[in-house]
């Protein structure tokens, strides 16, 4: 090799190395982070992430900001999780439900009646167990960084015909989120669980592909599922699943340590801000649902709790110690 050739080769290699080492900060010089949610503009979760973006923009003098793509414009949650894993979406707010198939450890929070009530769920996600779970997601091979939690309230059943007991659910097809744990849950509750994307539920209820679904009042209202015919809302409160927002590991790794710390700080604030917005929205949307003719059916949910014991036994065995700690959380 001549001197010249060696020089060119070395310079090229150095340039490549240099390019690699400056690329991260270059990326973070003027970066609009792409965030996504299935919920529409104005929904508590969407607003909390948008406000996080405003704080980030201010703190970095506009170097980092967030643009939110709400209303499923980037796809359903399963597809958006995949896009986040490869870095096509930077920040995703999703139910923890469809994260289960990607990071099985989170399924402990996805089990029916694992939390006593919403206050219990909040105490768990705000405390050390919540942080450990975010860290487990980050440490997993899923290429996601757990940023923070959001409140998804309690999920209850809504159906075309009134349901008061597990026996009433017999023969009814009920849409569940994409995770086998939820299909097992509905089957144990007495119905037939059908796994389906959120975006397909309205038409599925309308055309009779399913007889109902289950969700919290803000989602039932904003997705208009009751207008497709499922107007009996039975207070089973069978799932209290925290929601989560995650960052693509691909994007996270391009942030400096200082920027990562900022994102973490504003994530915690977003977690708390969403909660205040959430509480207001549950009251507001419950009133709107009632005004629109949705019948809220109060029941004793103990029969549903009892019926789902085998699901807790099946999925909970591997989390026995953690479940003890969850139960001990006040
Ligand atoms: C809502 C969650 C949303 C889920 C949806 C669903 O906020 O993340 O996509 O339920 O049922 O409560 O799919």
Tab-separated table of C-alpha atoms and ligand atoms in Angstrom:
chain	number	residue	atom	x	y	z
A	1	UNK	CA	0.000	0.000	0.000
A	2	UNK	CA	1.373	3.420	-0.922
A	3	UNK	CA	1.600	6.204	1.601
A	4	UNK	CA	-1.183	8.036	-0.162
A	5	UNK	CA	-3.512	5.040	-0.087
A	6	UNK	CA	-2.781	4.403	3.571
A	7	UNK	CA	-3.430	8.027	4.343
A	8	UNK	CA	-6.766	8.031	2.507
A	9	UNK	CA	-7.821	4.777	4.151
A	10	UNK	CA	-6.899	6.046	7.600
A	11	UNK	CA	-8.590	9.372	7.024
A	12	UNK	CA	-11.729	7.630	5.810
A	13	UNK	CA	-11.772	5.381	8.855
A	14	UNK	CA	-11.236	8.318	11.186
A	15	UNK	CA	-13.923	10.281	9.428
A	16	UNK	CA	-16.320	7.373	9.808
A	17	UNK	CA	-15.506	7.097	13.505
A	18	UNK	CA	-15.836	10.822	13.947
A	19	UNK	CA	-19.116	10.851	12.099
A	20	UNK	CA	-20.367	8.137	14.400
A	21	UNK	CA	-19.385	9.983	17.521
A	22	UNK	CA	-20.850	13.341	16.461
A	23	UNK	CA	-24.037	11.855	14.991
A	24	UNK	CA	-25.912	11.598	18.288
A	25	UNK	CA	-25.596	15.239	19.192
A	26	UNK	CA	-26.257	16.292	15.610
A	27	UNK	CA	-29.488	14.308	15.758
A	28	UNK	CA	-30.431	16.036	18.981
A	29	UNK	CA	-29.605	19.528	17.645
A	30	UNK	CA	-32.958	20.221	16.132
A	31	UNK	CA	-35.110	17.219	16.740
A	32	UNK	CA	-38.876	17.064	16.641
A	33	UNK	CA	-39.703	13.845	18.457
A	34	UNK	CA	-42.634	12.015	16.919
A	35	UNK	CA	-45.184	10.965	19.551
A	36	UNK	CA	-48.304	8.894	18.960
A	37	UNK	CA	-51.503	7.813	20.652
A	38	UNK	CA	-54.727	6.085	19.606
A	39	UNK	CA	-56.724	8.696	21.501
A	40	UNK	CA	-57.949	11.928	19.960
A	41	UNK	CA	-56.649	15.457	20.539
A	42	UNK	CA	-57.810	16.746	23.906
A	43	UNK	CA	-57.719	13.330	25.625
A	44	UNK	CA	-55.788	13.536	28.946
A	45	UNK	CA	-52.958	11.263	27.762
A	46	UNK	CA	-52.474	13.236	24.561
A	47	UNK	CA	-52.486	16.583	26.369
A	48	UNK	CA	-49.975	15.411	28.986
A	49	UNK	CA	-47.464	14.351	26.300
A	50	UNK	CA	-47.992	17.584	24.363
A	51	UNK	CA	-47.283	19.578	27.521
A	52	UNK	CA	-44.192	17.491	28.141
A	53	UNK	CA	-43.070	18.538	24.659
A	54	UNK	CA	-43.579	22.207	25.474
A	55	UNK	CA	-41.420	21.872	28.592
A	56	UNK	CA	-38.733	20.051	26.656
A	57	UNK	CA	-38.752	22.712	23.964
A	58	UNK	CA	-38.388	25.485	26.525
A	59	UNK	CA	-35.663	23.749	28.518
A	60	UNK	CA	-33.574	23.052	25.384
A	61	UNK	CA	-34.247	26.383	23.644
A	62	UNK	CA	-36.132	24.599	20.924
A	63	UNK	CA	-33.450	21.981	20.276
A	64	UNK	CA	-35.823	19.172	21.262
A	65	UNK	CA	-39.582	19.239	20.898
A	66	UNK	CA	-42.472	16.806	20.496
A	67	UNK	CA	-45.046	16.586	17.746
A	68	UNK	CA	-48.038	14.502	18.695
A	69	UNK	CA	-49.870	12.305	16.174
A	70	UNK	CA	-53.142	11.467	17.957
A	71	UNK	CA	-56.211	9.501	16.905
A	72	UNK	CA	-54.458	6.352	15.591
A	73	UNK	CA	-53.154	8.207	12.515
A	74	UNK	CA	-49.955	6.164	12.746
A	75	UNK	CA	-51.795	2.860	13.238
A	76	UNK	CA	-53.138	0.624	15.977
A	77	UNK	CA	-51.175	-0.006	19.168
A	78	UNK	CA	-49.592	-3.248	18.007
A	79	UNK	CA	-48.292	-1.589	14.842
A	80	UNK	CA	-47.207	1.510	16.744
A	81	UNK	CA	-45.255	-0.578	19.252
A	82	UNK	CA	-43.400	-2.111	16.306
A	83	UNK	CA	-42.737	1.332	14.805
A	84	UNK	CA	-41.397	2.515	18.145
A	85	UNK	CA	-39.097	-0.487	18.400
A	86	UNK	CA	-37.432	0.476	15.126
A	87	UNK	CA	-37.353	4.214	15.836
A	88	UNK	CA	-40.045	5.337	13.358
A	89	UNK	CA	-42.008	6.638	16.359
A	90	UNK	CA	-39.967	8.258	19.140
A	91	UNK	CA	-42.510	8.341	21.979
A	92	UNK	CA	-45.564	6.107	22.245
A	93	UNK	CA	-48.368	6.238	24.759
A	94	UNK	CA	-50.045	2.842	24.856
A	95	UNK	CA	-52.000	0.576	27.104
A	96	UNK	CA	-49.752	-1.869	28.923
A	97	UNK	CA	-51.990	-4.639	27.516
A	98	UNK	CA	-50.318	-5.000	24.110
A	99	UNK	CA	-46.854	-4.547	25.674
A	100	UNK	CA	-47.368	-7.926	27.402
A	101	UNK	CA	-46.612	-10.036	24.319
A	102	UNK	CA	-43.376	-8.036	23.825
A	103	UNK	CA	-42.221	-7.832	27.471
A	104	UNK	CA	-43.937	-10.704	29.351
A	105	UNK	CA	-42.846	-9.370	32.780
A	106	UNK	CA	-45.387	-6.533	32.543
A	107	UNK	CA	-48.245	-9.027	32.515
A	108	UNK	CA	-48.357	-8.962	36.290
A	109	UNK	CA	-50.039	-5.532	35.968
A	110	UNK	CA	-52.327	-6.869	33.239
A	111	UNK	CA	-53.962	-9.540	35.383
A	112	UNK	CA	-57.651	-9.261	36.292
A	113	UNK	CA	-58.262	-7.807	39.766
A	114	UNK	CA	-54.552	-7.650	40.601
A	115	UNK	CA	-55.095	-4.181	42.088
A	116	UNK	CA	-57.678	-3.651	44.837
A	117	UNK	CA	-58.798	-0.370	43.325
A	118	UNK	CA	-57.420	2.581	41.375
A	119	UNK	CA	-55.801	4.143	44.443
A	120	UNK	CA	-53.899	0.908	44.984
A	121	UNK	CA	-52.762	0.845	41.348
A	122	UNK	CA	-51.529	4.437	41.657
A	123	UNK	CA	-49.589	3.681	44.838
A	124	UNK	CA	-47.884	0.792	43.032
A	125	UNK	CA	-46.948	2.675	39.849
A	126	UNK	CA	-45.751	5.758	41.768
A	127	UNK	CA	-43.543	3.681	44.061
A	128	UNK	CA	-40.523	1.395	43.701
A	129	UNK	CA	-42.435	-1.390	41.954
A	130	UNK	CA	-43.539	1.024	39.230
A	131	UNK	CA	-39.959	2.161	38.678
A	132	UNK	CA	-38.683	-1.429	38.646
A	133	UNK	CA	-41.219	-2.309	35.988
A	134	UNK	CA	-40.159	0.644	33.800
A	135	UNK	CA	-36.552	-0.484	34.248
A	136	UNK	CA	-37.436	-4.055	33.297
A	137	UNK	CA	-38.940	-2.817	30.047
A	138	UNK	CA	-35.837	-0.716	29.391
A	139	UNK	CA	-33.512	-3.639	30.163
A	140	UNK	CA	-35.479	-6.101	28.032
A	141	UNK	CA	-34.666	-6.876	24.405
A	142	UNK	CA	-37.780	-4.962	23.272
A	143	UNK	CA	-35.860	-1.811	22.281
A	144	UNK	CA	-38.202	0.348	24.355
A	145	UNK	CA	-37.359	2.694	27.231
A	146	UNK	CA	-40.011	2.924	29.939
A	147	UNK	CA	-40.602	6.644	30.597
A	148	UNK	CA	-43.686	6.814	32.785
A	149	UNK	CA	-47.152	5.646	33.658
A	150	UNK	CA	-50.601	6.970	33.006
A	151	UNK	CA	-53.946	6.252	34.531
A	152	UNK	CA	-56.383	4.163	32.516
A	153	UNK	CA	-58.964	3.905	35.292
A	154	UNK	CA	-60.929	0.683	35.523
A	155	UNK	CA	-62.187	-1.292	32.594
A	156	UNK	CA	-65.767	-2.510	32.665
A	157	UNK	CA	-67.976	-4.388	30.229
A	158	UNK	CA	-70.287	-2.791	27.702
A	159	UNK	CA	-72.685	-4.910	25.773
A	160	UNK	CA	-75.753	-4.823	23.568
A	161	UNK	CA	-77.808	-6.704	26.157
A	162	UNK	CA	-77.579	-6.059	29.902
A	163	UNK	CA	-75.145	-8.237	31.856
A	164	UNK	CA	-75.296	-8.690	35.611
A	165	UNK	CA	-73.534	-11.984	36.200
A	166	UNK	CA	-71.052	-14.340	34.540
A	167	UNK	CA	-74.029	-16.455	33.430
A	168	UNK	CA	-75.426	-13.502	31.428
A	169	UNK	CA	-72.192	-13.419	29.408
A	170	UNK	CA	-72.646	-16.959	28.136
A	171	UNK	CA	-72.398	-17.055	24.346
A	172	UNK	CA	-71.453	-13.380	24.093
A	173	UNK	CA	-68.405	-12.444	22.028
A	174	UNK	CA	-66.487	-9.690	23.762
A	175	UNK	CA	-63.624	-7.761	22.171
A	176	UNK	CA	-60.426	-7.767	24.216
A	177	UNK	CA	-57.052	-6.096	23.618
A	178	UNK	CA	-54.332	-8.101	21.848
A	179	UNK	CA	-52.869	-10.270	24.586
A	180	UNK	CA	-53.846	-13.919	25.274
A	181	UNK	CA	-54.152	-13.046	28.967
A	182	UNK	CA	-57.226	-10.924	28.204
A	183	UNK	CA	-58.893	-13.605	26.090
A	184	UNK	CA	-58.405	-16.027	29.008
A	185	UNK	CA	-59.827	-13.386	31.351
A	186	UNK	CA	-63.010	-12.938	29.325
A	187	UNK	CA	-63.447	-16.678	28.868
A	188	UNK	CA	-63.160	-17.109	32.639
A	189	UNK	CA	-65.680	-14.299	33.177
A	190	UNK	CA	-68.237	-16.326	31.215
A	191	UNK	CA	-68.049	-14.807	27.705
A	192	UNK	CA	-65.987	-15.511	24.595
A	193	UNK	CA	-62.947	-13.258	24.419
A	194	UNK	CA	-62.073	-12.064	20.916
A	195	UNK	CA	-58.740	-10.355	20.431
A	196	UNK	CA	-59.040	-7.368	18.088
A	197	UNK	CA	-57.426	-4.015	17.369
A	198	UNK	CA	-59.060	-0.963	18.903
A	199	UNK	CA	-59.764	0.601	15.513
A	200	UNK	CA	-61.969	-2.310	14.462
A	201	UNK	CA	-64.221	-2.390	17.507
A	202	UNK	CA	-66.887	0.100	16.394
A	203	UNK	CA	-67.699	-1.758	13.178
A	204	UNK	CA	-67.417	-5.127	14.904
A	205	UNK	CA	-70.096	-4.103	17.413
A	206	UNK	CA	-72.243	-2.533	14.736
A	207	UNK	CA	-72.159	-5.569	12.453
A	208	UNK	CA	-72.532	-8.105	15.263
A	209	UNK	CA	-69.042	-9.580	14.902
A	210	UNK	CA	-68.870	-8.984	18.659
A	211	UNK	CA	-71.616	-8.376	21.227
A	212	UNK	CA	-69.618	-5.893	23.224
A	213	UNK	CA	-66.249	-4.858	24.555
A	214	UNK	CA	-64.753	-3.462	27.744
A	215	UNK	CA	-63.101	-0.185	28.584
A	216	UNK	CA	-63.111	2.909	30.802
A	217	UNK	CA	-65.699	5.718	30.437
A	218	UNK	CA	-63.455	8.257	28.612
A	219	UNK	CA	-62.595	5.665	25.951
A	220	UNK	CA	-66.161	4.416	25.639
A	221	UNK	CA	-67.267	7.988	25.049
A	222	UNK	CA	-64.529	9.144	22.669
A	223	UNK	CA	-64.636	5.919	20.603
A	224	UNK	CA	-68.463	6.145	20.384
A	225	UNK	CA	-68.797	2.389	20.848
A	226	UNK	CA	-72.140	2.830	22.592
A	227	UNK	CA	-73.439	4.466	19.428
A	228	UNK	CA	-72.681	1.200	17.630
A	229	UNK	CA	-75.198	-0.458	19.953
A	230	UNK	CA	-73.344	-1.422	23.147
A	231	UNK	CA	-75.123	0.825	25.603
A	232	UNK	CA	-75.263	-1.313	28.746
A	233	UNK	CA	-72.217	-0.547	30.869
A	234	UNK	CA	-71.778	-3.089	33.669
A	235	UNK	CA	-69.442	-2.045	36.453
A	236	UNK	CA	-67.254	-5.145	36.544
A	237	UNK	CA	-64.016	-3.128	37.014
A	238	UNK	CA	-62.191	-6.338	36.107
A	239	UNK	CA	-59.017	-4.762	34.751
A	240	UNK	CA	-57.177	-1.790	36.237
A	241	UNK	CA	-54.356	-1.608	33.732
A	242	UNK	CA	-51.939	1.253	34.009
A	243	UNK	CA	-51.052	2.842	30.708
A	244	UNK	CA	-47.517	3.621	29.784
A	245	UNK	CA	-45.440	5.895	27.636
A	246	UNK	CA	-42.229	4.579	26.211
A	247	UNK	CA	-39.439	5.917	24.051
A	248	UNK	CA	-37.769	4.102	21.225
A	249	UNK	CA	-34.397	2.788	22.401
A	250	UNK	CA	-33.036	3.830	19.005
A	251	UNK	CA	-33.963	7.466	19.712
A	252	UNK	CA	-33.078	7.338	23.411
A	253	UNK	CA	-29.509	6.257	22.643
A	254	UNK	CA	-29.057	9.355	20.497
A	255	UNK	CA	-29.830	11.687	23.408
A	256	UNK	CA	-27.050	12.995	25.624
A	257	UNK	CA	-27.131	12.019	29.295
A	258	UNK	CA	-28.369	15.526	30.152
A	259	UNK	CA	-31.187	15.317	27.618
A	260	UNK	CA	-32.128	11.879	28.932
A	261	UNK	CA	-32.328	13.316	32.443
A	262	UNK	CA	-34.594	16.113	31.181
A	263	UNK	CA	-36.858	13.618	29.433
A	264	UNK	CA	-37.045	11.560	32.639
A	265	UNK	CA	-37.892	14.605	34.758
A	266	UNK	CA	-40.659	15.789	32.417
A	267	UNK	CA	-41.958	12.226	32.096
A	268	UNK	CA	-42.582	12.042	35.822
A	269	UNK	CA	-44.353	15.392	35.629
A	270	UNK	CA	-46.451	14.145	32.697
A	271	UNK	CA	-47.431	11.114	34.783
A	272	UNK	CA	-48.778	13.382	37.511
A	273	UNK	CA	-50.375	15.887	35.153
A	274	UNK	CA	-52.243	13.181	33.238
A	275	UNK	CA	-53.704	11.933	36.497
A	276	UNK	CA	-55.298	15.250	37.354
A	277	UNK	CA	-56.673	15.554	33.817
A	278	UNK	CA	-57.836	11.949	33.985
A	279	UNK	CA	-59.886	12.375	37.148
A	280	UNK	CA	-61.680	15.324	35.615
A	281	UNK	CA	-62.311	13.488	32.369
A	282	UNK	CA	-63.792	10.385	34.016
A	283	UNK	CA	-66.410	12.505	35.771
A	284	UNK	CA	-67.072	14.516	32.628
A	285	UNK	CA	-67.367	11.554	30.249
A	286	UNK	CA	-69.450	9.513	32.674
A	287	UNK	CA	-71.970	12.361	32.742
A	288	UNK	CA	-71.894	12.613	28.938
A	289	UNK	CA	-72.418	8.861	28.538
A	290	UNK	CA	-75.414	8.959	30.848
A	291	UNK	CA	-76.838	11.946	28.997
A	292	UNK	CA	-76.455	10.001	25.749
A	293	UNK	CA	-78.511	7.110	27.123
A	294	UNK	CA	-75.826	4.681	28.301
A	295	UNK	CA	-77.191	2.635	31.186
A	296	UNK	CA	-74.664	2.167	34.008
A	297	UNK	CA	-75.382	-1.157	35.729
A	298	UNK	CA	-74.076	-1.396	39.286
A	299	UNK	CA	-73.276	-4.933	40.390
A	300	UNK	CA	-71.379	-6.797	43.059
A	301	UNK	CA	-68.321	-7.849	41.040
A	302	UNK	CA	-67.300	-10.643	43.415
A	303	UNK	CA	-68.602	-13.401	41.083
A	304	UNK	CA	-66.327	-12.020	38.340
A	305	UNK	CA	-63.432	-11.824	40.773
A	306	UNK	CA	-63.984	-15.430	41.811
A	307	UNK	CA	-64.429	-16.612	38.217
A	308	UNK	CA	-61.052	-15.169	37.205
A	309	UNK	CA	-59.067	-16.866	40.004
A	310	UNK	CA	-57.708	-19.508	37.556
A	311	UNK	CA	-56.333	-16.719	35.327
A	312	UNK	CA	-54.491	-15.169	38.273
A	313	UNK	CA	-53.199	-18.605	39.212
A	314	UNK	CA	-52.038	-19.370	35.657
A	315	UNK	CA	-50.308	-16.062	34.921
A	316	UNK	CA	-49.431	-15.068	38.479
A	317	UNK	CA	-47.427	-18.156	39.505
A	318	UNK	CA	-44.231	-16.781	37.972
A	319	UNK	CA	-44.717	-13.421	39.759
A	320	UNK	CA	-45.559	-14.783	43.226
A	321	UNK	CA	-43.055	-12.607	45.128
A	322	UNK	CA	-43.899	-9.487	43.214
A	323	UNK	CA	-47.625	-10.063	43.747
A	324	UNK	CA	-46.994	-10.254	47.494
A	325	UNK	CA	-45.242	-6.892	47.320
A	326	UNK	CA	-48.083	-5.445	45.236
A	327	UNK	CA	-50.624	-6.698	47.764
A	328	UNK	CA	-48.580	-5.216	50.626
A	329	UNK	CA	-48.503	-1.777	48.945
A	330	UNK	CA	-50.794	0.684	50.690
B	1	LIG	C1	-57.943	2.398	26.143
B	1	LIG	C2	-56.455	2.634	26.226
B	1	LIG	C3	-55.824	2.469	24.870
B	1	LIG	C4	-56.198	1.140	24.260
B	1	LIG	C5	-57.683	0.939	24.282
B	1	LIG	C6	-58.084	-0.439	23.773
B	1	LIG	O1	-56.215	3.945	26.691
B	1	LIG	O2	-54.443	2.606	25.016
B	1	LIG	O3	-55.764	1.062	22.952
B	1	LIG	O4	-58.186	1.123	25.590
B	1	LIG	O5	-59.010	-1.014	24.315
B	1	LIG	O6	-58.478	2.464	27.436
B	1	LIG	O7	-57.462	-0.931	22.831
